[in-house]
Amino acid sequence: MTITRRRFIKTSLSATAALASPAISTRYAFGSDDPIKVGSLLDQSGAIASSGVTMVSAMEQGVAEINEAGGLLGRPLQLIQYDTQSNIQLYSQYAQQLALKDRVDVVHGGITSASREAIRPTFDRFKVLYFYNVLYEGGVCDRNTFCTGTTPAQTVEKLVPYAMKNSGKKAYILAADYNYGQITAKWMTKYMRDNGGEVLSVDFFPLDVTNFGPTISKIQAAKPDLILSALVGGNHVSFYRQWESAGMKGQIPIASTTFGLVNEPSTVDAAVSADIYGCYGYYEELATPESQAFVQNLKKRWADIPYISELTATTYEGLHLWAEGVRKAGSLDRMAVIEALESGISYKGPSGEVTLDGVTHHTVRNAYLAQVKDRKWNVLETFEAVQPSDTAMVCDLAKNPADNQQYVIDIDA
């Protein structure tokens, strides 16, 4: 395996020379030492690093496995990584670097929706295949882009009615103040209404907000049956701590689309995390053979790896889905790989069977509804082969291959 780590553009590297060494060629028995270049843009430092670190490990694990099995098309993979440092400007800068200087064959990257939208136009413009491997608010419709994480139609649609059944029909929504939180709040509102519920209020918070005292007072006055949270990042974890400190824990249930993605159940006090509901495409606690092998392999390679969440699993699966597309296409030609991926490529990974949907370029995958108990996720229900799109979404790349936009649900329509 050859992995190129790059934090700054000026770093001097000789990865290609390393790939040409006899030791590597002999060990993996490649037909050619000319590498297939795989780009990666993930935050390894800064505010989002807690999410990016395990995603980087997943990329490295996947590349190592593919190379140890002989590479693709008889050639080794070369992973070229940039630490985007939780900085949107660096995302844009490094995206151009990967496309124009490194001339990669595919890019897997982006964590926040803002980072995705900063780099997606660059890869469209320079015709570099792009994989976004993170759960998000849904709606991206772009033939050059594949989104492998869960969407609200797969998780929020399951989470909201379950939480309502165990609490009541009046909800108070808290969400991060950018496109993920804003659009996810709309999906929460839709599914509340679809199930006969009512949203009392929706409050948005910038990512640097840490004081939730006034908000907790508002919630106490509103008297909801349920809190739906799409709060994001380390600063917003303050809400859960302050909620427990205010004596509200256990009085109003909380269901979240983000809590636990960076191991909050183990990093906050047990009293803070207990009983919070979540619904994701993967939990480290899944007891399937594929999940257990995935966790074991990662921990063997990185003994101190943090919690392995959906972000890690879908990154790993996204890489393997792309590899399956290359194998089927028998080529690295971008359009040939896209057409192969659109044919219904599947991969059985740690989260279960994952199939690319050619119409939307998202994945049909399992969803798991869980609740925190004793600082771990206890899986309550499994939903198999859940479609990635709600009927409210209209992306159809089979009929409209030139479509390139993000569809956003209109809850007032």
Short mmCIF file of C-alpha atoms in Angstrom, two decimals:
data_model
loop_
_atom_site.label_atom_id
_atom_site.label_comp_id
_atom_site.label_asym_id
_atom_site.label_seq_id
_atom_site.Cartn_x
_atom_site.Cartn_y
_atom_site.Cartn_z
CA MET A 1 0.00 0.00 0.00
CA THR A 2 1.20 3.51 -0.74
CA ILE A 3 -0.41 6.32 1.21
CA THR A 4 0.48 9.94 0.66
CA ARG A 5 -0.44 12.22 3.56
CA ARG A 6 -0.45 15.90 2.70
CA ARG A 7 -1.38 18.63 5.10
CA PHE A 8 0.08 21.54 3.18
CA ILE A 9 0.45 21.88 -0.57
CA LYS A 10 4.20 22.56 -0.39
CA THR A 11 5.02 19.21 1.22
CA SER A 12 7.61 17.36 -0.87
CA LEU A 13 6.80 13.73 -1.63
CA SER A 14 8.14 10.84 -3.69
CA ALA A 15 5.17 8.48 -3.55
CA THR A 16 5.39 7.46 -7.18
CA ALA A 17 9.01 6.42 -6.76
CA ALA A 18 8.04 4.36 -3.73
CA LEU A 19 5.39 2.60 -5.74
CA ALA A 20 7.92 1.64 -8.36
CA SER A 21 10.17 -0.15 -5.86
CA PRO A 22 10.67 -3.89 -6.45
CA ALA A 23 9.59 -4.75 -2.90
CA ILE A 24 6.11 -3.34 -3.38
CA SER A 25 5.73 -4.79 -6.85
CA THR A 26 6.79 -8.25 -5.69
CA ARG A 27 4.72 -8.23 -2.51
CA TYR A 28 1.45 -7.43 -4.19
CA ALA A 29 2.16 -8.89 -7.64
CA PHE A 30 0.74 -5.93 -9.55
CA GLY A 31 0.62 -6.15 -13.32
CA SER A 32 1.79 -2.54 -13.50
CA ASP A 33 3.43 -0.16 -11.04
CA ASP A 34 1.61 2.82 -12.59
CA PRO A 35 -0.68 3.82 -9.69
CA ILE A 36 -4.39 4.60 -9.72
CA LYS A 37 -4.62 7.84 -7.80
CA VAL A 38 -7.37 8.13 -5.18
CA GLY A 39 -7.86 11.59 -3.68
CA SER A 40 -9.12 12.22 -0.16
CA LEU A 41 -10.25 15.52 1.38
CA LEU A 42 -11.07 15.09 5.06
CA ASP A 43 -10.63 17.17 8.19
CA GLN A 44 -7.83 15.74 10.34
CA SER A 45 -7.54 18.89 12.45
CA GLY A 46 -9.80 21.75 13.46
CA ALA A 47 -13.38 21.71 14.72
CA ILE A 48 -14.53 18.74 12.59
CA ALA A 49 -11.44 16.58 13.15
CA SER A 50 -13.26 14.29 15.59
CA SER A 51 -15.32 13.09 12.62
CA GLY A 52 -12.52 13.07 10.07
CA VAL A 53 -9.91 11.02 11.93
CA THR A 54 -11.77 7.70 11.74
CA MET A 55 -12.85 8.41 8.15
CA VAL A 56 -9.18 8.74 7.20
CA SER A 57 -8.52 5.41 8.90
CA ALA A 58 -11.35 3.85 6.88
CA MET A 59 -9.86 5.14 3.62
CA GLU A 60 -6.43 3.80 4.51
CA GLN A 61 -7.87 0.44 5.57
CA GLY A 62 -9.83 0.11 2.33
CA VAL A 63 -6.86 1.04 0.14
CA ALA A 64 -4.66 -1.44 2.01
CA GLU A 65 -7.18 -4.25 1.49
CA ILE A 66 -7.58 -3.54 -2.21
CA ASN A 67 -3.82 -3.38 -2.73
CA GLU A 68 -3.22 -6.55 -0.73
CA ALA A 69 -5.71 -8.28 -3.05
CA GLY A 70 -3.77 -7.17 -6.14
CA GLY A 71 -5.07 -3.64 -6.67
CA LEU A 72 -7.47 -2.68 -9.46
CA LEU A 73 -6.95 -3.55 -13.11
CA GLY A 74 -3.59 -4.98 -12.08
CA ARG A 75 -2.43 -1.62 -10.69
CA PRO A 76 -1.89 -0.39 -7.11
CA LEU A 77 -3.94 2.36 -5.51
CA GLN A 78 -2.11 5.47 -4.38
CA LEU A 79 -4.03 7.42 -1.73
CA ILE A 80 -3.33 11.15 -1.84
CA GLN A 81 -4.74 12.85 1.25
CA TYR A 82 -5.03 16.49 2.27
CA ASP A 83 -5.95 17.66 5.73
CA THR A 84 -8.58 20.29 5.03
CA GLN A 85 -8.30 21.49 8.65
CA SER A 86 -12.05 22.24 8.98
CA ASN A 87 -11.51 25.15 6.61
CA ILE A 88 -13.78 25.66 3.58
CA GLN A 89 -11.15 27.71 1.76
CA LEU A 90 -8.71 24.80 2.03
CA TYR A 91 -11.34 22.44 0.68
CA SER A 92 -11.62 24.57 -2.45
CA GLN A 93 -7.84 24.96 -2.73
CA TYR A 94 -7.06 21.26 -2.33
CA ALA A 95 -9.88 20.19 -4.62
CA GLN A 96 -8.20 22.07 -7.45
CA GLN A 97 -4.85 20.60 -6.41
CA LEU A 98 -6.21 17.05 -6.67
CA ALA A 99 -7.91 17.71 -9.99
CA LEU A 100 -5.26 19.73 -11.80
CA LYS A 101 -1.87 18.85 -10.32
CA ASP A 102 -2.30 15.39 -8.79
CA ARG A 103 -4.71 14.35 -11.57
CA VAL A 104 -6.51 11.81 -9.40
CA ASP A 105 -8.97 9.31 -10.84
CA VAL A 106 -11.57 9.74 -8.07
CA VAL A 107 -12.04 11.81 -4.91
CA HIS A 108 -13.67 10.66 -1.68
CA GLY A 109 -14.16 13.60 0.63
CA GLY A 110 -16.08 16.28 2.41
CA ILE A 111 -17.75 16.02 5.81
CA THR A 112 -20.11 18.95 6.30
CA SER A 113 -22.59 19.76 3.56
CA ALA A 114 -20.88 23.13 3.20
CA SER A 115 -17.59 21.40 2.38
CA ARG A 116 -19.33 19.16 -0.16
CA GLU A 117 -20.88 22.10 -1.96
CA ALA A 118 -17.54 23.93 -1.96
CA ILE A 119 -15.79 21.15 -3.88
CA ARG A 120 -18.51 19.45 -5.92
CA PRO A 121 -18.50 22.15 -8.66
CA THR A 122 -14.72 21.80 -9.03
CA PHE A 123 -14.95 18.07 -9.68
CA ASP A 124 -17.87 18.60 -12.06
CA ARG A 125 -15.90 21.22 -13.97
CA PHE A 126 -12.72 19.17 -14.28
CA LYS A 127 -14.54 15.85 -14.75
CA VAL A 128 -13.19 14.05 -11.69
CA LEU A 129 -15.50 11.42 -10.23
CA TYR A 130 -16.61 12.37 -6.72
CA PHE A 131 -17.90 10.32 -3.75
CA TYR A 132 -19.49 11.99 -0.72
CA ASN A 133 -19.61 9.32 1.98
CA VAL A 134 -21.43 11.13 4.79
CA LEU A 135 -25.00 11.08 6.09
CA TYR A 136 -26.60 14.37 5.11
CA GLU A 137 -29.83 16.26 4.43
CA GLY A 138 -30.33 14.64 0.99
CA GLY A 139 -31.31 16.03 -2.39
CA VAL A 140 -28.01 16.28 -4.31
CA CYS A 141 -28.68 15.36 -7.93
CA ASP A 142 -25.47 15.26 -9.97
CA ARG A 143 -24.35 12.50 -12.33
CA ASN A 144 -20.69 13.04 -11.42
CA THR A 145 -21.39 12.62 -7.68
CA PHE A 146 -22.29 9.54 -5.61
CA CYS A 147 -23.59 9.94 -2.05
CA THR A 148 -23.20 6.81 0.06
CA GLY A 149 -24.30 7.96 3.54
CA THR A 150 -27.85 7.81 4.86
CA THR A 151 -30.50 10.39 3.99
CA PRO A 152 -33.52 11.64 5.99
CA ALA A 153 -35.76 9.27 4.02
CA GLN A 154 -33.75 6.39 5.50
CA THR A 155 -33.29 7.59 9.08
CA VAL A 156 -35.42 10.60 10.07
CA GLU A 157 -38.48 8.89 8.57
CA LYS A 158 -37.90 6.00 11.03
CA LEU A 159 -36.72 8.03 14.01
CA VAL A 160 -39.55 10.56 14.23
CA PRO A 161 -42.55 8.20 14.39
CA TYR A 162 -40.76 5.89 16.84
CA ALA A 163 -39.94 8.80 19.14
CA MET A 164 -43.50 10.13 18.85
CA LYS A 165 -44.91 6.73 19.79
CA ASN A 166 -42.84 6.80 22.96
CA SER A 167 -43.47 10.42 23.90
CA GLY A 168 -46.22 12.43 22.20
CA LYS A 169 -47.17 14.57 19.26
CA LYS A 170 -45.63 17.95 20.09
CA ALA A 171 -41.98 18.50 19.20
CA TYR A 172 -39.40 21.24 19.67
CA ILE A 173 -36.61 21.18 17.03
CA LEU A 174 -33.00 22.29 17.64
CA ALA A 175 -30.63 22.38 14.67
CA ALA A 176 -27.29 23.69 13.46
CA ASP A 177 -27.57 26.90 11.49
CA TYR A 178 -26.30 25.82 8.08
CA ASN A 179 -27.76 23.78 5.26
CA TYR A 180 -27.59 20.40 7.03
CA GLY A 181 -29.48 21.63 10.07
CA GLN A 182 -31.87 23.86 8.15
CA ILE A 183 -32.93 21.19 5.66
CA THR A 184 -32.98 18.36 8.21
CA ALA A 185 -35.32 20.47 10.34
CA LYS A 186 -37.68 20.61 7.35
CA TRP A 187 -37.61 16.82 7.08
CA MET A 188 -38.29 16.53 10.80
CA THR A 189 -41.26 18.85 10.39
CA LYS A 190 -42.59 16.86 7.43
CA TYR A 191 -42.40 13.53 9.26
CA MET A 192 -43.97 15.04 12.39
CA ARG A 193 -46.90 16.24 10.29
CA ASP A 194 -47.13 12.98 8.35
CA ASN A 195 -47.62 11.18 11.66
CA GLY A 196 -50.18 13.59 13.06
CA GLY A 197 -47.74 15.66 15.08
CA GLU A 198 -47.04 19.35 15.57
CA VAL A 199 -43.79 21.32 15.73
CA LEU A 200 -43.97 24.01 18.41
CA SER A 201 -40.74 25.80 17.46
CA VAL A 202 -37.55 25.45 15.39
CA ASP A 203 -34.39 27.09 16.74
CA PHE A 204 -31.12 27.29 14.78
CA PHE A 205 -27.65 27.70 16.29
CA PRO A 206 -24.30 28.65 14.71
CA LEU A 207 -21.61 26.01 15.23
CA ASP A 208 -19.74 28.15 17.79
CA VAL A 209 -22.69 28.47 20.19
CA THR A 210 -22.11 26.86 23.58
CA ASN A 211 -24.68 28.57 25.83
CA PHE A 212 -28.09 26.93 25.66
CA GLY A 213 -29.52 28.31 28.90
CA PRO A 214 -32.02 30.69 27.24
CA THR A 215 -33.10 27.92 24.86
CA ILE A 216 -33.73 25.50 27.70
CA SER A 217 -35.93 28.11 29.36
CA LYS A 218 -37.90 28.47 26.13
CA ILE A 219 -38.36 24.72 25.90
CA GLN A 220 -39.57 24.56 29.49
CA ALA A 221 -42.15 27.23 28.71
CA ALA A 222 -43.29 25.53 25.49
CA LYS A 223 -43.81 22.14 27.20
CA PRO A 224 -43.17 19.85 24.20
CA ASP A 225 -43.53 16.08 24.36
CA LEU A 226 -40.31 15.54 22.42
CA ILE A 227 -37.08 17.27 21.41
CA LEU A 228 -35.69 16.59 17.93
CA SER A 229 -32.03 17.55 17.64
CA ALA A 230 -29.87 18.15 14.59
CA LEU A 231 -27.17 19.93 16.57
CA VAL A 232 -23.65 19.45 15.18
CA GLY A 233 -20.12 19.34 16.57
CA GLY A 234 -18.32 19.55 19.89
CA ASN A 235 -19.72 22.95 20.89
CA HIS A 236 -23.30 21.80 20.53
CA VAL A 237 -22.72 18.86 22.88
CA SER A 238 -23.00 21.57 25.55
CA PHE A 239 -26.78 21.46 25.07
CA TYR A 240 -27.04 17.89 26.35
CA ARG A 241 -24.89 18.64 29.39
CA GLN A 242 -26.82 21.80 30.21
CA TRP A 243 -30.12 19.98 29.72
CA GLU A 244 -29.13 17.40 32.33
CA SER A 245 -27.78 20.10 34.68
CA ALA A 246 -31.09 21.96 34.46
CA GLY A 247 -32.85 18.88 35.82
CA MET A 248 -34.67 18.23 32.54
CA LYS A 249 -33.19 14.81 31.83
CA GLY A 250 -35.93 12.21 31.80
CA GLN A 251 -38.72 14.76 31.64
CA ILE A 252 -38.77 15.19 27.84
CA PRO A 253 -37.27 12.52 25.51
CA ILE A 254 -34.60 13.51 22.98
CA ALA A 255 -34.17 12.02 19.50
CA SER A 256 -31.15 13.13 17.48
CA THR A 257 -29.88 12.75 13.92
CA THR A 258 -26.29 13.55 14.97
CA PHE A 259 -25.68 12.57 18.61
CA GLY A 260 -23.19 9.72 18.88
CA LEU A 261 -21.40 10.16 15.57
CA VAL A 262 -18.19 11.03 17.40
CA ASN A 263 -18.71 8.83 20.46
CA GLU A 264 -20.64 11.26 22.64
CA PRO A 265 -22.17 8.36 24.65
CA SER A 266 -18.70 7.55 26.00
CA THR A 267 -17.31 11.08 26.27
CA VAL A 268 -20.16 12.66 28.23
CA ASP A 269 -21.45 11.48 31.60
CA ALA A 270 -23.71 8.45 31.48
CA ALA A 271 -26.56 10.52 32.95
CA VAL A 272 -26.26 12.97 30.03
CA SER A 273 -26.40 10.44 27.19
CA ALA A 274 -28.81 7.89 28.67
CA ASP A 275 -31.96 7.11 26.67
CA ILE A 276 -31.27 9.41 23.69
CA TYR A 277 -32.68 7.92 20.48
CA GLY A 278 -30.79 7.79 17.19
CA CYS A 279 -31.14 6.20 13.77
CA TYR A 280 -28.09 5.60 11.59
CA GLY A 281 -26.82 3.32 8.87
CA TYR A 282 -24.24 1.78 11.20
CA TYR A 283 -23.17 1.39 14.82
CA GLU A 284 -19.94 -0.13 16.08
CA GLU A 285 -22.11 -2.32 18.31
CA LEU A 286 -23.63 -4.24 15.35
CA ALA A 287 -22.96 -7.94 15.90
CA THR A 288 -22.83 -9.14 12.27
CA PRO A 289 -19.69 -10.97 11.08
CA GLU A 290 -18.90 -8.18 8.59
CA SER A 291 -19.22 -5.49 11.26
CA GLN A 292 -17.14 -7.37 13.81
CA ALA A 293 -14.39 -8.05 11.27
CA PHE A 294 -14.38 -4.39 10.21
CA VAL A 295 -14.05 -3.16 13.79
CA GLN A 296 -11.39 -5.77 14.59
CA ASN A 297 -9.29 -4.87 11.56
CA LEU A 298 -9.43 -1.15 12.28
CA LYS A 299 -8.53 -1.61 15.93
CA LYS A 300 -5.70 -3.95 15.01
CA ARG A 301 -4.22 -1.30 12.72
CA TRP A 302 -5.03 1.66 15.01
CA ALA A 303 -5.32 0.54 18.63
CA ASP A 304 -6.44 3.98 19.80
CA ILE A 305 -9.04 4.60 17.06
CA PRO A 306 -12.10 6.49 18.37
CA TYR A 307 -15.67 5.20 18.11
CA ILE A 308 -16.43 3.66 14.72
CA SER A 309 -19.66 5.28 13.53
CA GLU A 310 -21.64 5.44 10.31
CA LEU A 311 -19.16 8.03 9.03
CA THR A 312 -16.37 5.46 9.17
CA ALA A 313 -18.39 2.59 7.72
CA THR A 314 -19.85 4.52 4.79
CA THR A 315 -16.42 5.94 3.90
CA TYR A 316 -15.04 2.40 3.74
CA GLU A 317 -18.07 1.18 1.78
CA GLY A 318 -17.90 4.14 -0.59
CA LEU A 319 -14.34 3.25 -1.54
CA HIS A 320 -15.25 -0.39 -2.12
CA LEU A 321 -18.33 0.53 -4.17
CA TRP A 322 -16.14 2.68 -6.41
CA ALA A 323 -13.68 -0.22 -6.73
CA GLU A 324 -16.52 -2.55 -7.74
CA GLY A 325 -17.51 -0.04 -10.40
CA VAL A 326 -13.97 0.07 -11.79
CA ARG A 327 -13.84 -3.71 -11.90
CA LYS A 328 -17.15 -3.93 -13.75
CA ALA A 329 -16.17 -1.18 -16.18
CA GLY A 330 -12.76 -2.76 -16.74
CA SER A 331 -11.53 0.78 -17.13
CA LEU A 332 -10.82 4.04 -15.30
CA ASP A 333 -12.68 6.05 -17.90
CA ARG A 334 -14.97 8.29 -15.88
CA MET A 335 -18.14 7.73 -17.89
CA ALA A 336 -17.55 4.00 -18.12
CA VAL A 337 -17.21 3.81 -14.33
CA ILE A 338 -20.31 5.98 -13.83
CA GLU A 339 -22.35 3.72 -16.10
CA ALA A 340 -21.09 0.66 -14.25
CA LEU A 341 -22.00 2.20 -10.89
CA GLU A 342 -25.46 3.07 -12.23
CA SER A 343 -26.10 -0.57 -13.13
CA GLY A 344 -26.87 -1.52 -9.53
CA ILE A 345 -23.44 -2.20 -8.02
CA SER A 346 -23.63 -3.79 -4.56
CA TYR A 347 -21.14 -4.37 -1.77
CA LYS A 348 -21.66 -6.27 1.47
CA GLY A 349 -19.89 -4.22 4.10
CA PRO A 350 -20.00 -3.60 7.83
CA SER A 351 -23.44 -1.97 7.62
CA GLY A 352 -24.93 -4.81 5.52
CA GLU A 353 -25.75 -5.04 1.82
CA VAL A 354 -25.30 -1.64 0.15
CA THR A 355 -26.53 -1.03 -3.40
CA LEU A 356 -26.06 2.07 -5.52
CA ASP A 357 -29.29 3.43 -6.94
CA GLY A 358 -28.63 4.49 -10.54
CA VAL A 359 -31.51 6.96 -10.61
CA THR A 360 -30.43 9.09 -7.65
CA HIS A 361 -26.74 8.13 -7.17
CA HIS A 362 -27.47 7.38 -3.51
CA THR A 363 -27.45 4.03 -1.72
CA VAL A 364 -30.15 1.56 -0.80
CA ARG A 365 -29.02 0.41 2.64
CA ASN A 366 -30.07 -0.75 6.07
CA ALA A 367 -31.05 1.67 8.82
CA TYR A 368 -30.79 0.91 12.52
CA LEU A 369 -32.85 2.58 15.23
CA ALA A 370 -31.12 2.59 18.62
CA GLN A 371 -31.11 4.07 22.11
CA VAL A 372 -28.20 4.86 24.41
CA LYS A 373 -27.99 2.51 27.39
CA ASP A 374 -24.98 2.33 29.72
CA ARG A 375 -22.96 4.60 27.38
CA LYS A 376 -23.46 2.31 24.38
CA TRP A 377 -25.97 2.09 21.55
CA ASN A 378 -28.62 -0.57 22.00
CA VAL A 379 -30.11 -1.42 18.58
CA LEU A 380 -33.90 -1.62 18.87
CA GLU A 381 -35.01 -2.13 15.27
CA THR A 382 -33.42 -2.93 11.90
CA PHE A 383 -34.90 -1.69 8.64
CA GLU A 384 -33.50 -3.52 5.63
CA ALA A 385 -32.84 -2.14 2.14
CA VAL A 386 -34.35 1.29 2.76
CA GLN A 387 -34.68 3.49 -0.33
CA PRO A 388 -32.69 6.75 -0.26
CA SER A 389 -35.41 9.08 -1.57
CA ASP A 390 -38.74 10.27 -0.28
CA THR A 391 -41.58 10.78 -2.77
CA ALA A 392 -41.13 14.51 -2.10
CA MET A 393 -37.79 14.39 -3.96
CA VAL A 394 -37.65 14.42 -7.76
CA CYS A 395 -34.07 13.56 -8.77
CA ASP A 396 -34.04 11.17 -11.72
CA LEU A 397 -30.65 11.01 -13.41
CA ALA A 398 -31.84 8.23 -15.72
CA LYS A 399 -34.34 10.61 -17.31
CA ASN A 400 -32.34 13.81 -16.79
CA PRO A 401 -28.61 12.96 -16.80
CA ALA A 402 -27.63 16.63 -17.14
CA ASP A 403 -29.46 17.59 -13.92
CA ASN A 404 -27.12 19.26 -11.45
CA GLN A 405 -28.64 20.75 -8.33
CA GLN A 406 -29.70 20.04 -4.77
CA TYR A 407 -33.41 19.53 -4.34
CA VAL A 408 -34.78 20.91 -1.08
CA ILE A 409 -38.12 19.85 0.38
CA ASP A 410 -40.79 22.56 0.62
CA ILE A 411 -42.80 21.84 3.74
CA ASP A 412 -45.21 24.67 2.97
CA ALA A 413 -46.19 23.34 -0.46
#
